[in-house]
């Protein structure tokens, strides 16, 4: 496996057309009340004061969070990968979507001809370079991790053909594409959610992988 991971891999993810605009409200809680008073430790009963009550810890009857067992999916089929509580998530896996000869030829062509670049993101106010190369195709710009990729309507002809093939197989239409290039075993992408507002509340994402084999992991995002 180690020698395989040194080879590159290209992955493209398509998004469905833009839905009607929706709004999202985010609330932030302060960690101190507006009219909080400062108190000494004695007022909390930690000094020489004696408290009138004792406190005992009781183990909850049920786990606070139940982690579902890990599943490995390798065979063709449609799967319900999480029943709730925030809704059912479904996965359609199509191994061998392209023949090995087609996949190798397309990989070599896209590797050389796409305008790959390394994107700068921000975490906790610090800039860092993504551990992969990427390029974006779509009529609108794409923003995530406080960084924006400009709109790009100049689709490579091979990507247009691949999009049409994916649409025929899935029964969905897609208007944008994010391509990621993993150059070797050190490149990766972290846990993330395809929850940008431009994708709508329940987006359908088609992902096509070319090149080396890697694990594609999914996990349920807990309800807010």
Coordinates of C-alpha atoms in Angstrom, one line a residue:
X1 CA 0.0 0.0 0.0
X2 CA 2.8 2.4 0.8
X3 CA 4.2 2.4 -2.7
X4 CA 0.7 3.0 -4.1
X5 CA 0.1 6.0 -1.9
X6 CA 3.1 7.7 -3.5
X7 CA 1.2 8.0 -6.8
X8 CA -1.1 10.9 -7.5
X9 CA -4.8 11.0 -7.5
X10 CA -7.4 13.4 -9.0
X11 CA -10.8 13.8 -7.6
X12 CA -13.7 15.9 -8.9
X13 CA -16.9 16.7 -7.1
X14 CA -19.9 18.1 -8.8
X15 CA -22.7 20.1 -7.2
X16 CA -26.4 20.4 -8.3
X17 CA -27.8 23.7 -9.7
X18 CA -28.4 26.5 -7.3
X19 CA -31.7 26.3 -5.3
X20 CA -33.7 29.3 -4.2
X21 CA -31.8 31.5 -1.8
X22 CA -32.0 30.6 1.9
X23 CA -30.9 32.4 5.0
X24 CA -29.0 31.1 8.0
X25 CA -28.8 32.5 11.4
X26 CA -25.9 31.8 13.7
X27 CA -26.0 32.6 17.4
X28 CA -23.0 33.1 19.5
X29 CA -23.1 32.7 23.3
X30 CA -21.0 34.9 25.6
X31 CA -19.2 33.0 28.3
X32 CA -20.2 35.6 31.0
X33 CA -23.6 37.2 31.8
X34 CA -24.1 40.8 31.0
X35 CA -24.4 41.9 34.6
X36 CA -22.2 39.3 36.2
X37 CA -20.5 40.2 39.5
X38 CA -17.0 39.0 40.4
X39 CA -17.0 36.8 43.5
X40 CA -14.4 35.3 45.8
X41 CA -13.8 31.6 46.2
X42 CA -15.4 31.8 49.6
X43 CA -18.7 32.8 48.1
X44 CA -18.7 29.6 46.1
X45 CA -18.1 27.5 49.2
X46 CA -14.5 26.6 48.5
X47 CA -12.8 28.5 51.3
X48 CA -13.5 27.9 55.0
X49 CA -17.2 28.1 54.4
X50 CA -19.1 24.8 54.8
X51 CA -21.8 23.9 52.3
X52 CA -25.1 22.5 53.3
X53 CA -25.3 20.1 50.4
X54 CA -23.2 17.3 49.1
X55 CA -22.9 16.4 45.4
X56 CA -22.6 12.9 44.0
X57 CA -21.9 11.9 40.4
X58 CA -24.3 9.4 38.9
X59 CA -23.4 7.7 35.6
X60 CA -26.0 8.5 32.9
X61 CA -28.4 5.6 32.1
X62 CA -27.6 6.0 28.4
X63 CA -24.4 7.2 26.6
X64 CA -24.4 10.9 25.9
X65 CA -23.4 10.1 22.3
X66 CA -23.7 6.8 20.5
X67 CA -21.1 6.2 17.9
X68 CA -22.3 3.9 15.1
X69 CA -20.1 1.0 14.2
X70 CA -17.7 1.5 11.3
X71 CA -18.7 0.1 7.9
X72 CA -16.5 -0.6 4.9
X73 CA -18.4 -0.3 1.6
X74 CA -16.6 -1.7 -1.5
X75 CA -19.3 -3.2 -3.7
X76 CA -21.7 -1.6 -6.3
X77 CA -25.0 -0.6 -4.8
X78 CA -27.2 2.1 -3.1
X79 CA -26.7 2.4 0.6
X80 CA -28.4 4.3 3.5
X81 CA -25.3 5.2 5.5
X82 CA -27.0 7.1 8.3
X83 CA -30.7 7.0 9.3
X84 CA -30.8 10.1 11.6
X85 CA -31.3 12.0 13.7
X86 CA -30.8 14.9 11.2
X87 CA -32.1 13.0 8.2
X88 CA -31.2 10.0 6.0
X89 CA -27.9 10.2 4.1
X90 CA -27.6 8.0 1.1
X91 CA -24.6 6.8 -0.9
X92 CA -24.6 5.3 -4.4
X93 CA -21.3 3.5 -5.2
X94 CA -20.3 2.7 -8.7
X95 CA -16.8 1.0 -8.8
X96 CA -15.4 0.7 -12.3
X97 CA -17.4 3.6 -13.6
X98 CA -14.7 4.0 -16.2
X99 CA -12.6 1.3 -17.7
X100 CA -9.0 1.1 -16.5
X101 CA -7.8 2.3 -19.9
X102 CA -10.1 5.3 -20.0
X103 CA -9.3 6.2 -16.4
X104 CA -5.5 6.1 -17.0
X105 CA -5.8 8.2 -20.2
X106 CA -8.0 10.8 -18.5
X107 CA -5.9 11.0 -15.4
X108 CA -2.7 11.7 -17.5
X109 CA -4.5 14.4 -19.6
X110 CA -6.1 16.2 -16.7
X111 CA -2.8 16.0 -14.6
X112 CA -1.0 18.0 -17.4
X113 CA -3.7 20.3 -18.8
X114 CA -5.8 21.6 -15.8
X115 CA -4.7 24.9 -14.2
X116 CA -3.7 23.4 -10.8
X117 CA -2.8 25.8 -8.0
X118 CA -2.2 25.6 -4.2
X119 CA -4.9 27.5 -2.2
X120 CA -4.2 29.4 0.9
X121 CA -6.7 28.9 3.8
X122 CA -7.0 30.4 7.3
X123 CA -7.4 28.7 10.7
X124 CA -7.7 30.6 13.9
X125 CA -6.3 33.7 12.1
X126 CA -3.3 31.8 10.8
X127 CA -2.7 31.3 7.0
X128 CA -1.7 27.8 5.8
X129 CA -1.2 26.2 2.4
X130 CA -3.7 23.4 1.5
X131 CA -1.9 20.0 1.3
X132 CA -3.2 19.4 -2.2
X133 CA -3.7 21.3 -5.5
X134 CA -7.1 22.3 -6.8
X135 CA -9.0 24.2 -9.5
X136 CA -12.7 25.3 -9.7
X137 CA -15.2 25.4 -12.6
X138 CA -18.5 27.2 -12.2
X139 CA -20.5 30.3 -13.1
X140 CA -20.2 31.6 -9.5
X141 CA -17.2 31.9 -7.2
X142 CA -16.7 29.3 -4.5
X143 CA -15.9 30.3 -1.0
X144 CA -14.8 28.0 1.9
X145 CA -12.4 28.3 4.8
X146 CA -12.5 32.1 4.4
X147 CA -10.9 31.8 1.0
X148 CA -12.6 32.4 -2.4
X149 CA -11.9 30.7 -5.8
X150 CA -13.0 32.9 -8.7
X151 CA -15.7 31.9 -11.1
X152 CA -14.5 30.0 -14.1
X153 CA -16.7 29.1 -17.1
X154 CA -13.8 27.9 -19.3
X155 CA -14.5 24.2 -18.8
X156 CA -11.9 21.8 -20.2
X157 CA -13.6 19.7 -23.0
X158 CA -12.8 16.4 -21.1
X159 CA -14.5 17.7 -18.0
X160 CA -17.6 18.6 -20.0
X161 CA -17.7 15.1 -21.4
X162 CA -17.3 13.6 -17.9
X163 CA -20.0 15.8 -16.4
X164 CA -22.4 14.6 -19.1
X165 CA -21.6 11.0 -18.4
X166 CA -22.1 11.5 -14.6
X167 CA -25.4 13.3 -15.2
X168 CA -26.7 10.4 -17.4
X169 CA -25.7 7.8 -14.8
X170 CA -27.1 9.7 -11.8
X171 CA -30.2 11.4 -13.2
X172 CA -29.0 14.7 -11.7
X173 CA -27.7 17.9 -13.3
X174 CA -24.6 19.7 -12.1
X175 CA -23.4 23.2 -12.7
X176 CA -20.0 23.3 -10.9
X177 CA -16.9 21.2 -10.3
X178 CA -14.1 21.3 -7.8
X179 CA -11.0 19.3 -8.8
X180 CA -8.5 18.2 -6.2
X181 CA -5.1 16.8 -7.0
X182 CA -3.4 14.6 -4.3
X183 CA 0.2 14.5 -5.5
X184 CA 1.5 11.7 -3.2
X185 CA 0.8 10.0 0.1
X186 CA 1.4 13.2 2.0
X187 CA -1.5 15.2 0.4
X188 CA -4.9 14.9 1.9
X189 CA -8.2 16.7 2.7
X190 CA -9.6 17.0 6.2
X191 CA -13.1 16.4 7.5
X192 CA -15.5 18.9 6.0
X193 CA -19.1 19.5 5.1
X194 CA -20.4 20.4 1.7
X195 CA -22.8 22.9 3.4
X196 CA -21.9 26.1 1.6
X197 CA -25.1 28.2 1.1
X198 CA -24.7 28.2 -2.7
X199 CA -25.2 24.4 -2.7
X200 CA -28.6 24.5 -1.0
X201 CA -29.8 22.8 2.2
X202 CA -29.6 19.2 0.9
X203 CA -27.0 19.1 -1.9
X204 CA -26.3 16.0 -4.0
X205 CA -22.6 15.6 -4.7
X206 CA -21.1 13.3 -7.3
X207 CA -17.4 12.4 -6.7
X208 CA -15.3 10.8 -9.4
X209 CA -11.8 9.5 -8.5
X210 CA -8.9 8.8 -10.9
X211 CA -5.5 7.4 -10.2
X212 CA -4.3 5.7 -7.0
X213 CA -6.7 4.0 -4.6
X214 CA -7.4 5.7 -1.2
X215 CA -9.9 5.4 1.5
X216 CA -12.9 7.8 1.1
X217 CA -14.3 8.3 4.7
X218 CA -17.8 9.7 5.6
X219 CA -19.3 10.4 9.0
X220 CA -22.6 11.8 10.2
X221 CA -22.5 15.5 11.2
X222 CA -24.4 15.8 14.5
X223 CA -27.5 18.0 14.6
X224 CA -26.8 21.6 15.7

